[in-house]
mmCIF file of C-alpha atoms in Angstrom:
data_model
loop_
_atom_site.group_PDB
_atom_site.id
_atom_site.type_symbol
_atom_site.label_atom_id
_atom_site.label_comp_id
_atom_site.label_asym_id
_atom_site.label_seq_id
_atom_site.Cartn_x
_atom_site.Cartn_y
_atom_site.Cartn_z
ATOM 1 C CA UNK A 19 5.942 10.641 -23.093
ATOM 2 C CA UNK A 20 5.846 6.720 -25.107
ATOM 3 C CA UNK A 21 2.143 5.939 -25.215
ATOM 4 C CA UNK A 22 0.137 3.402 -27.076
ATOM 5 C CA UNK A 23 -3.065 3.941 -29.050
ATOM 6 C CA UNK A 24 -5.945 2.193 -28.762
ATOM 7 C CA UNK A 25 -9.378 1.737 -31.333
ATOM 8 C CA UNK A 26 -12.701 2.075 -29.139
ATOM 9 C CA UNK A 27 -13.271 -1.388 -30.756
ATOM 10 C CA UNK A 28 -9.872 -2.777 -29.574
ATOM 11 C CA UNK A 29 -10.828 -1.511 -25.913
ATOM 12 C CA UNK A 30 -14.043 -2.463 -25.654
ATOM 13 C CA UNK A 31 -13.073 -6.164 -26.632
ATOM 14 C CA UNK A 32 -10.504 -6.250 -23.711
ATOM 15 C CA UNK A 33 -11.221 -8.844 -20.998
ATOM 16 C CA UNK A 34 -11.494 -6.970 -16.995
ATOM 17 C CA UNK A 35 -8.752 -8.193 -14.505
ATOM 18 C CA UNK A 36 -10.347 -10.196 -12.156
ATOM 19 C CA UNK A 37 -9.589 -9.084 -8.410
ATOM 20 C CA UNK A 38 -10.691 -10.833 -5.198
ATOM 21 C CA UNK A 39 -14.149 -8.910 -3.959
ATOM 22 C CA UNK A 40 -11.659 -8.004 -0.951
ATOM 23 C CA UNK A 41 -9.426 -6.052 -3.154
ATOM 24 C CA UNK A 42 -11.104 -2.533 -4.339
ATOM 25 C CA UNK A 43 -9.344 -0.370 -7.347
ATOM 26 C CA UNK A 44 -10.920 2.814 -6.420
ATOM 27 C CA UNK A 45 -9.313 4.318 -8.965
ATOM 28 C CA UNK A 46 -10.146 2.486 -12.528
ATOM 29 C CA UNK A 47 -10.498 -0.533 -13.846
ATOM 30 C CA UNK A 48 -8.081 -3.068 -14.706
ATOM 31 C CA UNK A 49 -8.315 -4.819 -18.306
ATOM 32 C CA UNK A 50 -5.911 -7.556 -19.688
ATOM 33 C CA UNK A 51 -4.006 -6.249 -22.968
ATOM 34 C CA UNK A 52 -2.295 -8.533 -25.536
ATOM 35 C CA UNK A 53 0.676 -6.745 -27.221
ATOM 36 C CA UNK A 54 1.521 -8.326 -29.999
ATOM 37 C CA UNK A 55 5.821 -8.273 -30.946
ATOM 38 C CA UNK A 56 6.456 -9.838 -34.892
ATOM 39 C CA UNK A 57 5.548 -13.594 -32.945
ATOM 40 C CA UNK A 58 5.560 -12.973 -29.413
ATOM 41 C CA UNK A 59 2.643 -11.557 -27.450
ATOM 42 C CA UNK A 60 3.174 -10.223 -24.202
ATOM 43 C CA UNK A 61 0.404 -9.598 -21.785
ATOM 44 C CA UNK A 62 0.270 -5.829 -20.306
ATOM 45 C CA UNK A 63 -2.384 -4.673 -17.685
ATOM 46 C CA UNK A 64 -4.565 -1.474 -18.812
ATOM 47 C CA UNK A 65 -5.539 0.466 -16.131
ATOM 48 C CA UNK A 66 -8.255 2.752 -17.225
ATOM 49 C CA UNK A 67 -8.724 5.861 -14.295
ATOM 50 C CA UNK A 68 -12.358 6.897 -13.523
ATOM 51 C CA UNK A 69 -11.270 10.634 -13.562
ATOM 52 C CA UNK A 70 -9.830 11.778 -17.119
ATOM 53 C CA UNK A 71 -9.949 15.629 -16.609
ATOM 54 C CA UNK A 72 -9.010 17.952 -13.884
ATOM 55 C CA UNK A 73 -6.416 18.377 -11.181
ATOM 56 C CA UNK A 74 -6.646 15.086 -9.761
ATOM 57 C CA UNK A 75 -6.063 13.768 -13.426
ATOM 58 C CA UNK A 76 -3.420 16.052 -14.096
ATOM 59 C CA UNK A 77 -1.636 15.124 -10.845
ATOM 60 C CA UNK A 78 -1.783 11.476 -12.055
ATOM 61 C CA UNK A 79 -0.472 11.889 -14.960
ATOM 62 C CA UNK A 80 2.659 13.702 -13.788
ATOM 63 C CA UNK A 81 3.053 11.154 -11.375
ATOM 64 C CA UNK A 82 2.699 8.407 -13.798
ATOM 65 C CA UNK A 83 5.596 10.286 -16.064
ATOM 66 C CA UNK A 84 7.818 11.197 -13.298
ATOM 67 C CA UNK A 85 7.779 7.196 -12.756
ATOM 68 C CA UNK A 86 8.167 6.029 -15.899
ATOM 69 C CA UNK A 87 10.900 9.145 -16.721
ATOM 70 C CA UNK A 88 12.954 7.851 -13.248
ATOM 71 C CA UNK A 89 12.427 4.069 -13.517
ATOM 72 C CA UNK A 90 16.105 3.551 -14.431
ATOM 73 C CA UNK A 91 17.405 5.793 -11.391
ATOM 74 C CA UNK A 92 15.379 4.822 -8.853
ATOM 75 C CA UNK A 93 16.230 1.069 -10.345
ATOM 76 C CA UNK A 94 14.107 -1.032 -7.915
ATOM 77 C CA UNK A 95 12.835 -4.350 -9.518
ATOM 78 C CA UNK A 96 10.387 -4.824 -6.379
ATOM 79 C CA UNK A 97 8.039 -2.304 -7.772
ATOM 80 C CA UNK A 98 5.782 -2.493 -10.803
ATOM 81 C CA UNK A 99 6.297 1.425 -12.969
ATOM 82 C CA UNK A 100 3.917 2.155 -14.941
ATOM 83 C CA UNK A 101 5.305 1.407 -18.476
ATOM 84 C CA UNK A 102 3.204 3.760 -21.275
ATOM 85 C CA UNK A 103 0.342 5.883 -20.773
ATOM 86 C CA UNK A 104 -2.954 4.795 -23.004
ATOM 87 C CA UNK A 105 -5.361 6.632 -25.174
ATOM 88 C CA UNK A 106 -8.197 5.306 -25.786
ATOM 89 C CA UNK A 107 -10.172 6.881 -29.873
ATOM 90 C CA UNK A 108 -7.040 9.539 -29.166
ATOM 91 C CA UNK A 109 -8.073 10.668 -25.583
ATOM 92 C CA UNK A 110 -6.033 9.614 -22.383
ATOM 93 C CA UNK A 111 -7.470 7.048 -20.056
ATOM 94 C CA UNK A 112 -4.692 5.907 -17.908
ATOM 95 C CA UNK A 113 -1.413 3.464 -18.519
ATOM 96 C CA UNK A 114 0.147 0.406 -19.018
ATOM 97 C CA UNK A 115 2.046 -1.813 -16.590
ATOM 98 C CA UNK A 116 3.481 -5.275 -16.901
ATOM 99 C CA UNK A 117 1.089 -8.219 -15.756
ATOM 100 C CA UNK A 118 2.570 -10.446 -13.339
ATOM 101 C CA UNK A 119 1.700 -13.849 -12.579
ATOM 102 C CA UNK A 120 0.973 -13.769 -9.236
ATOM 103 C CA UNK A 121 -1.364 -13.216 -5.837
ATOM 104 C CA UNK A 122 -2.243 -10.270 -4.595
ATOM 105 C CA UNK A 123 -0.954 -9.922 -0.742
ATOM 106 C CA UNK A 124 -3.940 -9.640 1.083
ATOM 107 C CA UNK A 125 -5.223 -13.328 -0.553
ATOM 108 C CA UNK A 126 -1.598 -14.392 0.565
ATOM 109 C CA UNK A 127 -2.105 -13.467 3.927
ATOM 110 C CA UNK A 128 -5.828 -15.036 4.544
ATOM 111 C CA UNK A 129 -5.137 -18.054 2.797
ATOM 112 C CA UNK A 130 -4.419 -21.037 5.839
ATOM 113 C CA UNK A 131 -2.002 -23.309 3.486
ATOM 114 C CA UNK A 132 0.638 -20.927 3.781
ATOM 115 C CA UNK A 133 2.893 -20.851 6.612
ATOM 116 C CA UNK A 134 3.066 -18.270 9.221
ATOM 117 C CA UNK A 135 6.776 -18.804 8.640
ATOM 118 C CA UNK A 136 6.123 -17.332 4.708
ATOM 119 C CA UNK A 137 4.144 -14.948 5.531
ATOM 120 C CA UNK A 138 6.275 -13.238 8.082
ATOM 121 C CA UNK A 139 9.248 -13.311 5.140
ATOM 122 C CA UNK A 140 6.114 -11.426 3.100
ATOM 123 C CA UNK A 141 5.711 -8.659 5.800
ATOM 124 C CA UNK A 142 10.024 -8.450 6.015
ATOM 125 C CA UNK A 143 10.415 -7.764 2.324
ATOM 126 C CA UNK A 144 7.874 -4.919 2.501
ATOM 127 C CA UNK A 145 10.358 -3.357 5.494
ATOM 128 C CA UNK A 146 13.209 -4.428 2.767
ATOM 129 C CA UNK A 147 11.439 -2.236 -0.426
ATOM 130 C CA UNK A 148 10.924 0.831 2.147
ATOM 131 C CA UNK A 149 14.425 0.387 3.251
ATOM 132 C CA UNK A 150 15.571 0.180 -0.403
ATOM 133 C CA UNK A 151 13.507 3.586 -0.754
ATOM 134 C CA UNK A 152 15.204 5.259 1.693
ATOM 135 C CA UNK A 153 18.514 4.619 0.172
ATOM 136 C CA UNK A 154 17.048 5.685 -3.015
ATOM 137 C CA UNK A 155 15.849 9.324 -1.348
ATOM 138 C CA UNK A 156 19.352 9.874 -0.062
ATOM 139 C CA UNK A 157 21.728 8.692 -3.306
ATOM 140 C CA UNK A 158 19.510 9.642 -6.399
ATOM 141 C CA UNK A 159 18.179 12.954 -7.540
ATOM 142 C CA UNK A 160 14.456 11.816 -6.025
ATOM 143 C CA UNK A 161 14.537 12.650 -2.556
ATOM 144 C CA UNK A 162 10.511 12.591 -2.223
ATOM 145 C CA UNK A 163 10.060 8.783 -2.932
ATOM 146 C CA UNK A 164 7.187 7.486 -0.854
ATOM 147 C CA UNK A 165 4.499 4.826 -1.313
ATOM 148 C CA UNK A 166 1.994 6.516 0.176
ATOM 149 C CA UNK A 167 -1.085 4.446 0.421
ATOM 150 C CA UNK A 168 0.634 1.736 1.245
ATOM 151 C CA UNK A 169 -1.644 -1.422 2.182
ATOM 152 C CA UNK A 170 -1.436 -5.088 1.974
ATOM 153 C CA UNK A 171 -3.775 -4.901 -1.026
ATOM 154 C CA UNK A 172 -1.182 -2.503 -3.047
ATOM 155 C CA UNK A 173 2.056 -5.530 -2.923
ATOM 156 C CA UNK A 174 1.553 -8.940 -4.613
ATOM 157 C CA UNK A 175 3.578 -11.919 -4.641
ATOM 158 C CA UNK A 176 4.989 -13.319 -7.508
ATOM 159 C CA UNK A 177 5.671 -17.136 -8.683
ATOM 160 C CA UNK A 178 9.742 -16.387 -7.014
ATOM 161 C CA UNK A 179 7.319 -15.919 -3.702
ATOM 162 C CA UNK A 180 8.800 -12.084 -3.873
ATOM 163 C CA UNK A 181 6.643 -9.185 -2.790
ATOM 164 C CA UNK A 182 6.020 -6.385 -4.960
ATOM 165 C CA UNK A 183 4.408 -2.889 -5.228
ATOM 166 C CA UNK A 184 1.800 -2.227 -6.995
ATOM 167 C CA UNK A 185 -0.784 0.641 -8.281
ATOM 168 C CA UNK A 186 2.349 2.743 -7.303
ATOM 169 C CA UNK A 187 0.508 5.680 -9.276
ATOM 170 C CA UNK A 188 -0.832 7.193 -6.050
ATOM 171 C CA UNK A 189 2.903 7.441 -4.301
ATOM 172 C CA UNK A 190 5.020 10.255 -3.856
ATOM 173 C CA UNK A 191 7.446 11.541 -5.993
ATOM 174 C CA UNK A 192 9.097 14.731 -7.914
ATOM 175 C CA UNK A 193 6.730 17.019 -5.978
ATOM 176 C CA UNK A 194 3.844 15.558 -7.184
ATOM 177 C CA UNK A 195 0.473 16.616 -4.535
ATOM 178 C CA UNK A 196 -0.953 14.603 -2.483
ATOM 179 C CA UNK A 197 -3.529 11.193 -3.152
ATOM 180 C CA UNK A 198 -5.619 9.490 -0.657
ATOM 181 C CA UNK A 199 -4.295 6.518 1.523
ATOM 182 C CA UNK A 200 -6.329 4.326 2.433
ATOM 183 C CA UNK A 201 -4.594 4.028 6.220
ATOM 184 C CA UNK A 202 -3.847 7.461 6.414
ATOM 185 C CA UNK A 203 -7.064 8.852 7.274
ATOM 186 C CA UNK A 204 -8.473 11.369 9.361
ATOM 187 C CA UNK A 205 -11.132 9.530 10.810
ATOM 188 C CA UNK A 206 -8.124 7.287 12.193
ATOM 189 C CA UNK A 207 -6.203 7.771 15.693
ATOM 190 C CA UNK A 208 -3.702 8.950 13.595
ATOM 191 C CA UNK A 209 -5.635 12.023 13.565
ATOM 192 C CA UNK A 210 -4.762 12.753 16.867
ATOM 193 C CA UNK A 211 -0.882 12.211 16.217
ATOM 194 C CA UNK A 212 0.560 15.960 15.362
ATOM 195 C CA UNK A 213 3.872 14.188 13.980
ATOM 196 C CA UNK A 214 2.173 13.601 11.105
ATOM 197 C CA UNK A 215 1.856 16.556 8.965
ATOM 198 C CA UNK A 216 -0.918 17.583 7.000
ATOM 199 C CA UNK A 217 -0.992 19.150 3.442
ATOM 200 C CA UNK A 218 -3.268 23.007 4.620
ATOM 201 C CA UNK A 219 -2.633 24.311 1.079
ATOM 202 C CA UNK A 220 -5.736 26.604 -0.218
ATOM 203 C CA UNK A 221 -5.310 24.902 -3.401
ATOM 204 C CA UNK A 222 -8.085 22.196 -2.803
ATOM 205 C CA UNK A 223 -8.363 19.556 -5.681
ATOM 206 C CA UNK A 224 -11.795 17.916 -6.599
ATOM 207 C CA UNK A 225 -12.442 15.370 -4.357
ATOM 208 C CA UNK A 226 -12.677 11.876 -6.541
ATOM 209 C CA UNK A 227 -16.263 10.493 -5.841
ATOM 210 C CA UNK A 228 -15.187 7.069 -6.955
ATOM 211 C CA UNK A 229 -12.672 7.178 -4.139
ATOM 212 C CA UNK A 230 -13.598 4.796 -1.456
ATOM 213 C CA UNK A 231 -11.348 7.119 1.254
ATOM 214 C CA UNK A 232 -11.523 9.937 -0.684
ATOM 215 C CA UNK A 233 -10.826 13.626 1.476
ATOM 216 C CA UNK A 234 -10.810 17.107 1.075
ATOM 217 C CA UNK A 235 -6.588 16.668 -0.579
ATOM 218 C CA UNK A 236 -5.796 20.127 1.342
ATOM 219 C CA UNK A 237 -6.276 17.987 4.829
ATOM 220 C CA UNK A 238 -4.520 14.963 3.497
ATOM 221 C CA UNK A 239 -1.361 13.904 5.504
ATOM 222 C CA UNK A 240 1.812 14.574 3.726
ATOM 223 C CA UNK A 241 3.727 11.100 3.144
ATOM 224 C CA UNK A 242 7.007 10.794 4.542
ATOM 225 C CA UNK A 243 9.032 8.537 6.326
ATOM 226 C CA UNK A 244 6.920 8.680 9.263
ATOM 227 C CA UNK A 245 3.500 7.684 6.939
ATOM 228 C CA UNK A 246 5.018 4.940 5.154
ATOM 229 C CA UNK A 247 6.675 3.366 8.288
ATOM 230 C CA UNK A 248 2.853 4.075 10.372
ATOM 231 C CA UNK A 249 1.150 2.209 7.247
ATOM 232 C CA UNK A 250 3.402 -0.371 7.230
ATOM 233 C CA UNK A 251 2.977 -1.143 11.177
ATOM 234 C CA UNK A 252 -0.913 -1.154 10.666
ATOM 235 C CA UNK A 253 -0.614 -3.759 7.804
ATOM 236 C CA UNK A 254 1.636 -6.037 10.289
ATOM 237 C CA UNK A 255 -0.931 -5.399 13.385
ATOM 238 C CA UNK A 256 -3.569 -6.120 11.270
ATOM 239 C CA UNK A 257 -2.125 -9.393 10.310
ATOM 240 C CA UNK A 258 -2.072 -10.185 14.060
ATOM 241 C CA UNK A 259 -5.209 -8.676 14.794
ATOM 242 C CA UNK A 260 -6.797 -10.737 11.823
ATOM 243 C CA UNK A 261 -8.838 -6.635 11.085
ATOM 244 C CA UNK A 262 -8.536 -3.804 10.474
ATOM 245 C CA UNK A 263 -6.976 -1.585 13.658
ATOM 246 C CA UNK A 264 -6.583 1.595 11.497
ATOM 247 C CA UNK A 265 -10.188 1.879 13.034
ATOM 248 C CA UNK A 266 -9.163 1.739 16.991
ATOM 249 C CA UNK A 267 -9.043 4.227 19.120
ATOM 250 C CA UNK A 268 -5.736 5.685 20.469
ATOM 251 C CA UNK A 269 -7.223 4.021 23.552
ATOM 252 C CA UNK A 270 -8.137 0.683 21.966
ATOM 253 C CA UNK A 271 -4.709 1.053 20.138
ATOM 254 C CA UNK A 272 -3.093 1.108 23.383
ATOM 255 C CA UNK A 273 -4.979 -1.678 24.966
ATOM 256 C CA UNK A 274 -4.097 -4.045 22.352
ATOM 257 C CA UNK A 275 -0.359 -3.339 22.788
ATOM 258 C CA UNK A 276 -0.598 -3.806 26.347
ATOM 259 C CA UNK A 277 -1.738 -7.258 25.567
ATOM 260 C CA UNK A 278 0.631 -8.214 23.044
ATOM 261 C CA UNK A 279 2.781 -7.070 25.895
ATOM 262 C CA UNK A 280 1.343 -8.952 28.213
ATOM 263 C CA UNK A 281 1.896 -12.620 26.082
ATOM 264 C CA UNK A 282 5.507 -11.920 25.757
ATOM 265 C CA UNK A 283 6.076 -10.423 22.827
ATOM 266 C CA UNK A 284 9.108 -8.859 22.160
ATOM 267 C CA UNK A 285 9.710 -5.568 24.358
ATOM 268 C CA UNK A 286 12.054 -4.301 21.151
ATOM 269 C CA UNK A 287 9.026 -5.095 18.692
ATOM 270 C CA UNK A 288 6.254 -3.360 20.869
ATOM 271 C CA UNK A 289 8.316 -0.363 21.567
ATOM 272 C CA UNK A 290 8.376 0.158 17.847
ATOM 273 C CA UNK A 291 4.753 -0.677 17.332
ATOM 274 C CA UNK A 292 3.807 2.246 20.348
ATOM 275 C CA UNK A 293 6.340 4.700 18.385
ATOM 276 C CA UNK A 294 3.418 5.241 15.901
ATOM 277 C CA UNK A 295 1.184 6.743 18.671
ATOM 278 C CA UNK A 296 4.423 8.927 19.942
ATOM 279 C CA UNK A 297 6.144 11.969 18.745
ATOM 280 C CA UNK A 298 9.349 10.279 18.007
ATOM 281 C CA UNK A 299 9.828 9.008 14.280
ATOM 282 C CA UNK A 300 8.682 5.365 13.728
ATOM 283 C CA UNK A 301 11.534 2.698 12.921
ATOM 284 C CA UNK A 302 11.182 0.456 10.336
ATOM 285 C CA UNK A 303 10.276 -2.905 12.458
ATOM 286 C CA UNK A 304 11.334 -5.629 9.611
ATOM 287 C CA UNK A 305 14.226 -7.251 11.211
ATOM 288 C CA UNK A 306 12.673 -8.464 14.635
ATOM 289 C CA UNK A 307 9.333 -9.641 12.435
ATOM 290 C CA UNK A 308 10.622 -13.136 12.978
ATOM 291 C CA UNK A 309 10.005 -12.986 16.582
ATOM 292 C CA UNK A 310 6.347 -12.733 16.055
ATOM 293 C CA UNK A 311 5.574 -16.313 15.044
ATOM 294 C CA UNK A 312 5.216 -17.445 18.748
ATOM 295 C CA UNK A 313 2.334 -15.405 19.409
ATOM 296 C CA UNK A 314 0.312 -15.109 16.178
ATOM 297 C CA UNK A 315 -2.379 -17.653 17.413
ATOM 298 C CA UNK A 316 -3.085 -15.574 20.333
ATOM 299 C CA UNK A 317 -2.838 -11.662 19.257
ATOM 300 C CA UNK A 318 -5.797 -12.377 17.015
ATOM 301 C CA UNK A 319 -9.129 -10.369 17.553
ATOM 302 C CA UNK A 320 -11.068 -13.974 18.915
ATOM 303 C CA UNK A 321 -8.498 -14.637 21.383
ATOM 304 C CA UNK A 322 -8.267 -10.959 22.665
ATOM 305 C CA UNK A 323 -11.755 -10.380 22.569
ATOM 306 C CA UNK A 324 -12.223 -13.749 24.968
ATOM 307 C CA UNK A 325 -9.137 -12.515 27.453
ATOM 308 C CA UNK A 326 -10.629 -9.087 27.735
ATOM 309 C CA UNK A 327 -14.410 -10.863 28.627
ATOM 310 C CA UNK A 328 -12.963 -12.803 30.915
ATOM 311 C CA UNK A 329 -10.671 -10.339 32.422
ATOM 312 C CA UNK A 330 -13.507 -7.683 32.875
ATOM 313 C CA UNK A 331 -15.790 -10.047 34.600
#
């Protein structure tokens, strides 16, 4: 385990990472870290976790190892590995990562210069990385390799306009437990889904109070396939929907389909979208995403709120 020492003056003189206010790290706090090479200085992010003791901790920290340990099998220069875990006066306080110049997805996908045409190719690389996973669980020794709280907030895009994972310290991997996910909550129709399995082990860690969707981990929904594929639909509805429809009912859920059904959208594209809700396993959507630029104007939540006013009246 390669870690790197830090004075409590050093840290405290560390500058924060500034995120958007949209963009919550429920987990720890990002700081800037020079690391100085003979005459070259490379900048590092330092993410310090709000729990340091416990299981939750100790599950991080295996899952930060079993990253950095597999980085060169699972070979994927989409996501961000952790690079070195920090101490902080000789205690542990969380790890290292490379700092990328870049913007983080969600500001990508509000911001109105760029095209609908870029950000569908956005949406189509994250299909691409969970494709590129998949071939990782079947031809490498890691056949548990899952993003798990996958959400636009957790890819960025870089200055090559290429999408990449980040704050991949809550996936799956090496038989790690179980972390939150933001989209994969019980309060969610998702709920009501029995595809998706849940973790009912007695073994119940402490649930993190900084943790914004933070449940009882023996309830938590096992990530799979079928979890990162659901998340990954959400993020693409909710681009559409222009909010959040993790928070619809399976009724609302199905209402909005029918409408995006009833504009034209592709029949191919909706049938995967309604898999979610099913008990068949979800497809990975990425290569009819193109066939969504037609209708983005009018499957936001203005648009479909005024249809469904008039067509009520």
């Amino acid at each position: 385990m390669e870690t790197i020492s830090l004075t409590k003056k050093r840290f405290e003189s560390l500058v924060p990472y500034e995120l958007p206010n949209y963009v919550y790290n429920t987990e720890g706090t990002l700081y800037v870290l020079p690391i100085k090479n003979r005459w070259d200085t490379q900048m590092k992010l330092l993410k310090r976790l709000y729990l340091t003791n416990g299981q939750v901790f100790g599950n991080k920290l295996q899952t930060i190892n079993s990253l950095i340990d597999n980085k060169e099998e699972l070979d994927m220069e989409e996501i961000v590995f952790p690079e070195k875990i920090a101490t902080v006066g000789g205690e542990i306080v969380g790890f290292t990562m490379p700092l990328i110049d870049s913007i983080n997805l969600s500001t990508a996908l509000r911001t109105p210069t760029i095209s609908y045409e870029r950000k569908i190719k956005y949406l189509k690389q994250i299909g691409e990385i969970l494709e590129k996973m998949k071939l990782r669980r079947e031809y490498t020794s890691i056949s548990d390799f899952y993003i798990n709280d996958l959400h636009e907030s957790n890819f960025i895009v870089d200055i090559a306009d290429d999408v990449k994972v980040i704050d991949i310290d809550s996936c799956k991997v090496s038989g790690n437990g179980i972390f939150n996910s933001k989209y994969l909550s019980t309060k969610s129709f998702i709920n009501e889904i029995y595809k998706y399995q849940k973790n009912n082990s007695q073994n119940k860690y402490a649930e993190n109070p900084y943790h914004k969707y933070s449940t009882d981990i023996s309830g938590a929904f096992v990530p799979d396939e079928n979890t990162d594929l659901y998340c990954y639909i959400i993020v693409i509805l909710n681009f559409l929907y222009q909010d959040n429809i993790s928070r619809f009912t399976l009724e609302e859920f199905y209402d909005y389909i029918e409408y995006l059904q009833s504009i034209g959208m592709d029949k191919e594209l909706l049938d995967i979208f309604d898999r979610i809700v099913s008990e068949t396993a979800n497809v990975n959507p990425y290569m009819l995403l193109d066939s969504l630029l037609p209708f983005i104007g009018r499957a936001n939540h203005y648009v479909y709120s005024h249809v469904k006013r008039k067509s009520s009246k």
